[in-house]
Amino acid sequence: MSGIYIHIPFCKQACHYCDFHFSTSMKKKEDMITAICNEIQLRRNELEANTTIQTIYFGGGTPSVLSIPELNTILDQVYKHYKVINNVEITIEANPDDLTEEKIIELSKSKVNRLSIGIQSFFEEDLTLMNRAHNAQEALQCLSLATKKFDNISIDLIYGIPDMTVERWKKNIEIALSFGVPHISCYALTVEPNTALPKLIEKGEIAPVDDELAQEHFKILIATLDQYGFDHYELSNFGKPDFYSQNNTAYWQGKHYIGIGPSAHSYNGKQRSWNINNNSKYIKALQQNIIPRDIEGLSTTDRYNEYVMTGLRTQWGVSIIRIEKEFGTKYKKYLLKQAQKHLEEHLLFLDGDTLLVTKKGKFLSDGIASDLFLLNLG
């Protein structure tokens, strides 16, 4: 089975921390939808025969700026050109200010069956610092409405925000849990170079990000959600049983997917490709039936590194047997050699043939993975 990711590159305003591809101008929205539909059609033969679509994911940007008819136009093209399973997971990322009662009711009547809501914080000061388009009241209101119409809801929260006390972070988690949502994604605020955040920190308008505070927030998050029956199945993702994100799980487990829209990435096991991250050039190319993308062939080492990176972030870990079977004995020996110091420091542990990150090592998992990467194997 495979998945389709559809990038909707529009936002009402720019969040200070976001480095994803988007535009705050909606002028090209109609042309963009036409181009996206054309790319869906042009790429219909990329998947192997009889491959079915298990997940459809609208990301961005802010996909909830689209109307229901616009969403349906895109979905109709997917169903027309691909084999979609009956119980497909269809997710749309949404901002609280877009989720009016009318919009939620319309979405509940569409093919969309999962909402991923970008709450980020339930506190006004945090939302203002991040330059979010919604306010705290809209965050609460949209969840009150959405939980009446959707069972499968995920919300995003951000921790490590400057001046966010431990008490405020605990309150954020408490409020999220009070709505009974079955999935929560949490991310540390990071300072990306091509965003407004580093400039605001440099000017002294926002305090620097405190890594120690973020780590403390992370520990509180893990302990709290564990008490409420959430599985910490990936570094930033917590789900109740049967409510893991199928889309994201497929990505972490190395399944194939097609990325549609400007800046979207695709993966077929042997190659990775990415579309141009320019709306005008993307639209112009698709008007000529050209897919504006770059393609990179993945070497054995590339695939090994990617498996280590994604595996260590998840509860499934890295299989030593799979490493030897897919990549060879040299890779297995290298992995175990590099892992030794982390095993001794109790950041990693072996469960049978599976290499996993300990609770102590979870916050450091990306750095640990980089120590296990291979740059060249002669």
PDB file of C-alpha atoms in Angstrom, residues 25-178:
ATOM      1  CA  SER A  25      -1.463  35.550  -1.177  1.00  0.00           C
ATOM      2  CA  MET A  26      -4.488  33.567  -2.310  1.00  0.00           C
ATOM      3  CA  LYS A  27      -4.512  35.041  -5.822  1.00  0.00           C
ATOM      4  CA  LYS A  28      -3.258  31.858  -7.467  1.00  0.00           C
ATOM      5  CA  LYS A  29      -5.432  29.445  -5.456  1.00  0.00           C
ATOM      6  CA  GLU A  30      -7.716  28.480  -8.353  1.00  0.00           C
ATOM      7  CA  ASP A  31      -4.777  27.946 -10.725  1.00  0.00           C
ATOM      8  CA  MET A  32      -2.976  25.969  -8.009  1.00  0.00           C
ATOM      9  CA  ILE A  33      -5.902  23.580  -7.555  1.00  0.00           C
ATOM     10  CA  THR A  34      -6.010  23.008 -11.321  1.00  0.00           C
ATOM     11  CA  ALA A  35      -2.251  22.338 -11.360  1.00  0.00           C
ATOM     12  CA  ILE A  36      -2.483  19.934  -8.407  1.00  0.00           C
ATOM     13  CA  CYS A  37      -5.281  18.019 -10.119  1.00  0.00           C
ATOM     14  CA  ASN A  38      -3.184  17.813 -13.273  1.00  0.00           C
ATOM     15  CA  GLU A  39      -0.163  16.488 -11.372  1.00  0.00           C
ATOM     16  CA  ILE A  40      -2.361  13.836  -9.746  1.00  0.00           C
ATOM     17  CA  GLN A  41      -3.389  12.658 -13.200  1.00  0.00           C
ATOM     18  CA  LEU A  42       0.099  12.833 -14.731  1.00  0.00           C
ATOM     19  CA  ARG A  43       1.595  10.662 -11.972  1.00  0.00           C
ATOM     20  CA  ARG A  44      -1.070   7.945 -11.982  1.00  0.00           C
ATOM     21  CA  ASN A  45       1.301   5.372 -13.507  1.00  0.00           C
ATOM     22  CA  GLU A  46       4.197   5.873 -11.067  1.00  0.00           C
ATOM     23  CA  LEU A  47       2.976   3.248  -8.631  1.00  0.00           C
ATOM     24  CA  GLU A  48       3.344  -0.440  -9.352  1.00  0.00           C
ATOM     25  CA  ALA A  49       0.335  -2.255 -10.807  1.00  0.00           C
ATOM     26  CA  ASN A  50      -2.426  -3.047  -8.290  1.00  0.00           C
ATOM     27  CA  THR A  51      -0.909  -0.753  -5.668  1.00  0.00           C
ATOM     28  CA  THR A  52      -3.620   0.674  -3.447  1.00  0.00           C
ATOM     29  CA  ILE A  53      -3.764   4.017  -1.663  1.00  0.00           C
ATOM     30  CA  GLN A  54      -4.022   3.636   2.109  1.00  0.00           C
ATOM     31  CA  THR A  55      -3.701   7.281   3.149  1.00  0.00           C
ATOM     32  CA  ILE A  56      -4.425  10.708   1.671  1.00  0.00           C
ATOM     33  CA  TYR A  57      -2.957  13.618   3.591  1.00  0.00           C
ATOM     34  CA  PHE A  58      -3.558  17.326   2.972  1.00  0.00           C
ATOM     35  CA  GLY A  59      -0.639  19.279   4.463  1.00  0.00           C
ATOM     36  CA  GLY A  60       0.735  22.740   4.048  1.00  0.00           C
ATOM     37  CA  GLY A  61       0.581  25.593   4.396  1.00  0.00           C
ATOM     38  CA  THR A  62      -2.942  25.568   5.680  1.00  0.00           C
ATOM     39  CA  PRO A  63      -5.208  23.177   3.737  1.00  0.00           C
ATOM     40  CA  SER A  64      -8.259  24.331   5.707  1.00  0.00           C
ATOM     41  CA  VAL A  65      -8.239  27.587   3.715  1.00  0.00           C
ATOM     42  CA  LEU A  66      -9.720  25.517   0.881  1.00  0.00           C
ATOM     43  CA  SER A  67     -13.480  25.301   0.553  1.00  0.00           C
ATOM     44  CA  ILE A  68     -15.185  21.917   0.689  1.00  0.00           C
ATOM     45  CA  PRO A  69     -15.883  21.984  -3.086  1.00  0.00           C
ATOM     46  CA  GLU A  70     -12.173  22.708  -3.683  1.00  0.00           C
ATOM     47  CA  LEU A  71     -11.137  19.802  -1.454  1.00  0.00           C
ATOM     48  CA  ASN A  72     -13.635  17.533  -3.196  1.00  0.00           C
ATOM     49  CA  THR A  73     -12.298  18.538  -6.604  1.00  0.00           C
ATOM     50  CA  ILE A  74      -8.842  17.317  -5.600  1.00  0.00           C
ATOM     51  CA  LEU A  75     -10.126  14.161  -3.921  1.00  0.00           C
ATOM     52  CA  ASP A  76     -12.234  13.291  -6.973  1.00  0.00           C
ATOM     53  CA  GLN A  77      -9.063  13.258  -9.078  1.00  0.00           C
ATOM     54  CA  VAL A  78      -7.322  10.931  -6.612  1.00  0.00           C
ATOM     55  CA  TYR A  79     -10.250   8.508  -6.662  1.00  0.00           C
ATOM     56  CA  LYS A  80     -10.467   8.729 -10.444  1.00  0.00           C
ATOM     57  CA  HIS A  81      -6.830   7.852 -11.134  1.00  0.00           C
ATOM     58  CA  TYR A  82      -5.773   5.617  -8.196  1.00  0.00           C
ATOM     59  CA  LYS A  83      -7.068   2.537  -6.403  1.00  0.00           C
ATOM     60  CA  VAL A  84      -8.169   3.809  -2.996  1.00  0.00           C
ATOM     61  CA  ILE A  85      -8.991   1.301  -0.233  1.00  0.00           C
ATOM     62  CA  ASN A  86     -12.443   1.459   1.379  1.00  0.00           C
ATOM     63  CA  ASN A  87     -11.192   2.422   4.844  1.00  0.00           C
ATOM     64  CA  VAL A  88      -8.643   4.964   3.617  1.00  0.00           C
ATOM     65  CA  GLU A  89      -7.395   7.507   6.165  1.00  0.00           C
ATOM     66  CA  ILE A  90      -7.966  11.024   4.797  1.00  0.00           C
ATOM     67  CA  THR A  91      -6.414  13.746   6.940  1.00  0.00           C
ATOM     68  CA  ILE A  92      -6.604  17.500   6.580  1.00  0.00           C
ATOM     69  CA  GLU A  93      -4.418  19.857   8.566  1.00  0.00           C
ATOM     70  CA  ALA A  94      -6.529  22.727   9.864  1.00  0.00           C
ATOM     71  CA  ASN A  95      -6.154  25.929  11.830  1.00  0.00           C
ATOM     72  CA  PRO A  96      -8.704  26.698  14.567  1.00  0.00           C
ATOM     73  CA  ASP A  97      -9.822  29.969  12.962  1.00  0.00           C
ATOM     74  CA  ASP A  98     -10.920  28.048   9.847  1.00  0.00           C
ATOM     75  CA  LEU A  99     -12.913  25.467  11.799  1.00  0.00           C
ATOM     76  CA  THR A 100     -16.223  27.240  12.181  1.00  0.00           C
ATOM     77  CA  GLU A 101     -19.253  25.142  13.063  1.00  0.00           C
ATOM     78  CA  GLU A 102     -20.396  25.289   9.436  1.00  0.00           C
ATOM     79  CA  LYS A 103     -16.976  24.202   8.131  1.00  0.00           C
ATOM     80  CA  ILE A 104     -16.765  21.295  10.597  1.00  0.00           C
ATOM     81  CA  ILE A 105     -20.222  20.057   9.604  1.00  0.00           C
ATOM     82  CA  GLU A 106     -19.298  20.272   5.917  1.00  0.00           C
ATOM     83  CA  LEU A 107     -16.029  18.414   6.525  1.00  0.00           C
ATOM     84  CA  SER A 108     -17.846  15.682   8.449  1.00  0.00           C
ATOM     85  CA  LYS A 109     -20.050  15.083   5.405  1.00  0.00           C
ATOM     86  CA  SER A 110     -17.050  14.873   3.052  1.00  0.00           C
ATOM     87  CA  LYS A 111     -14.588  11.999   2.574  1.00  0.00           C
ATOM     88  CA  VAL A 112     -12.245  13.572   5.149  1.00  0.00           C
ATOM     89  CA  ASN A 113     -12.242  11.364   8.271  1.00  0.00           C
ATOM     90  CA  ARG A 114      -9.321  12.738  10.299  1.00  0.00           C
ATOM     91  CA  LEU A 115      -8.506  16.269  11.457  1.00  0.00           C
ATOM     92  CA  SER A 116      -5.027  17.448  12.440  1.00  0.00           C
ATOM     93  CA  ILE A 117      -5.590  20.752  14.224  1.00  0.00           C
ATOM     94  CA  GLY A 118      -2.737  23.211  14.744  1.00  0.00           C
ATOM     95  CA  ILE A 119      -3.550  24.415  18.250  1.00  0.00           C
ATOM     96  CA  GLN A 120       0.134  24.965  19.259  1.00  0.00           C
ATOM     97  CA  SER A 121      -0.921  26.560  22.576  1.00  0.00           C
ATOM     98  CA  PHE A 122      -4.080  27.403  24.498  1.00  0.00           C
ATOM     99  CA  PHE A 123      -2.516  30.618  25.819  1.00  0.00           C
ATOM    100  CA  GLU A 124      -2.760  34.017  24.159  1.00  0.00           C
ATOM    101  CA  GLU A 125       0.816  35.094  24.948  1.00  0.00           C
ATOM    102  CA  ASP A 126       2.254  32.033  23.220  1.00  0.00           C
ATOM    103  CA  LEU A 127       0.055  32.447  20.152  1.00  0.00           C
ATOM    104  CA  THR A 128       1.023  36.115  19.869  1.00  0.00           C
ATOM    105  CA  LEU A 129       4.731  35.291  20.187  1.00  0.00           C
ATOM    106  CA  MET A 130       4.417  32.719  17.375  1.00  0.00           C
ATOM    107  CA  ASN A 131       2.210  35.033  15.254  1.00  0.00           C
ATOM    108  CA  ARG A 132      -0.543  32.455  14.931  1.00  0.00           C
ATOM    109  CA  ALA A 133      -3.682  33.428  13.005  1.00  0.00           C
ATOM    110  CA  HIS A 134      -6.037  32.152  15.718  1.00  0.00           C
ATOM    111  CA  ASN A 135      -6.576  33.141  19.329  1.00  0.00           C
ATOM    112  CA  ALA A 136      -6.971  31.075  22.493  1.00  0.00           C
ATOM    113  CA  GLN A 137     -10.763  31.224  22.460  1.00  0.00           C
ATOM    114  CA  GLU A 138     -10.875  29.908  18.883  1.00  0.00           C
ATOM    115  CA  ALA A 139      -8.627  27.019  19.926  1.00  0.00           C
ATOM    116  CA  LEU A 140     -11.082  25.980  22.623  1.00  0.00           C
ATOM    117  CA  GLN A 141     -14.173  26.572  20.535  1.00  0.00           C
ATOM    118  CA  CYS A 142     -13.019  24.598  17.492  1.00  0.00           C
ATOM    119  CA  LEU A 143     -12.183  21.548  19.632  1.00  0.00           C
ATOM    120  CA  SER A 144     -15.572  21.708  21.357  1.00  0.00           C
ATOM    121  CA  LEU A 145     -17.218  21.612  17.938  1.00  0.00           C
ATOM    122  CA  ALA A 146     -14.857  19.197  16.182  1.00  0.00           C
ATOM    123  CA  THR A 147     -15.025  16.488  18.849  1.00  0.00           C
ATOM    124  CA  LYS A 148     -18.785  16.276  18.310  1.00  0.00           C
ATOM    125  CA  LYS A 149     -18.375  15.394  14.633  1.00  0.00           C
ATOM    126  CA  PHE A 150     -15.027  13.580  14.409  1.00  0.00           C
ATOM    127  CA  ASP A 151     -13.666  10.660  16.436  1.00  0.00           C
ATOM    128  CA  ASN A 152     -10.226  10.746  14.841  1.00  0.00           C
ATOM    129  CA  ILE A 153      -8.622  14.051  15.812  1.00  0.00           C
ATOM    130  CA  SER A 154      -4.982  14.969  16.333  1.00  0.00           C
ATOM    131  CA  ILE A 155      -3.821  18.256  17.795  1.00  0.00           C
ATOM    132  CA  ASP A 156      -0.408  19.902  17.573  1.00  0.00           C
ATOM    133  CA  LEU A 157       1.238  21.537  20.569  1.00  0.00           C
ATOM    134  CA  ILE A 158       4.589  23.324  20.759  1.00  0.00           C
ATOM    135  CA  TYR A 159       6.819  23.232  23.858  1.00  0.00           C
ATOM    136  CA  GLY A 160      10.025  25.056  24.720  1.00  0.00           C
ATOM    137  CA  ILE A 161       8.458  28.408  23.885  1.00  0.00           C
ATOM    138  CA  PRO A 162      10.416  31.281  25.494  1.00  0.00           C
ATOM    139  CA  ASP A 163       8.941  32.285  28.870  1.00  0.00           C
ATOM    140  CA  MET A 164       6.589  29.268  28.892  1.00  0.00           C
ATOM    141  CA  THR A 165       6.705  28.074  32.476  1.00  0.00           C
ATOM    142  CA  VAL A 166       6.446  24.425  33.481  1.00  0.00           C
ATOM    143  CA  GLU A 167       3.043  25.220  34.977  1.00  0.00           C
ATOM    144  CA  ARG A 168       1.763  26.688  31.710  1.00  0.00           C
ATOM    145  CA  TRP A 169       3.026  23.697  29.752  1.00  0.00           C
ATOM    146  CA  LYS A 170       1.307  21.305  32.159  1.00  0.00           C
ATOM    147  CA  LYS A 171      -1.900  23.330  31.736  1.00  0.00           C
ATOM    148  CA  ASN A 172      -1.619  23.062  27.950  1.00  0.00           C
ATOM    149  CA  ILE A 173      -1.454  19.273  28.222  1.00  0.00           C
ATOM    150  CA  GLU A 174      -4.303  19.221  30.749  1.00  0.00           C
ATOM    151  CA  ILE A 175      -6.578  21.251  28.466  1.00  0.00           C
ATOM    152  CA  ALA A 176      -5.737  19.052  25.478  1.00  0.00           C
ATOM    153  CA  LEU A 177      -6.585  15.913  27.442  1.00  0.00           C
ATOM    154  CA  SER A 178      -9.884  17.398  28.637  1.00  0.00           C
TER     155      SER A 178
END
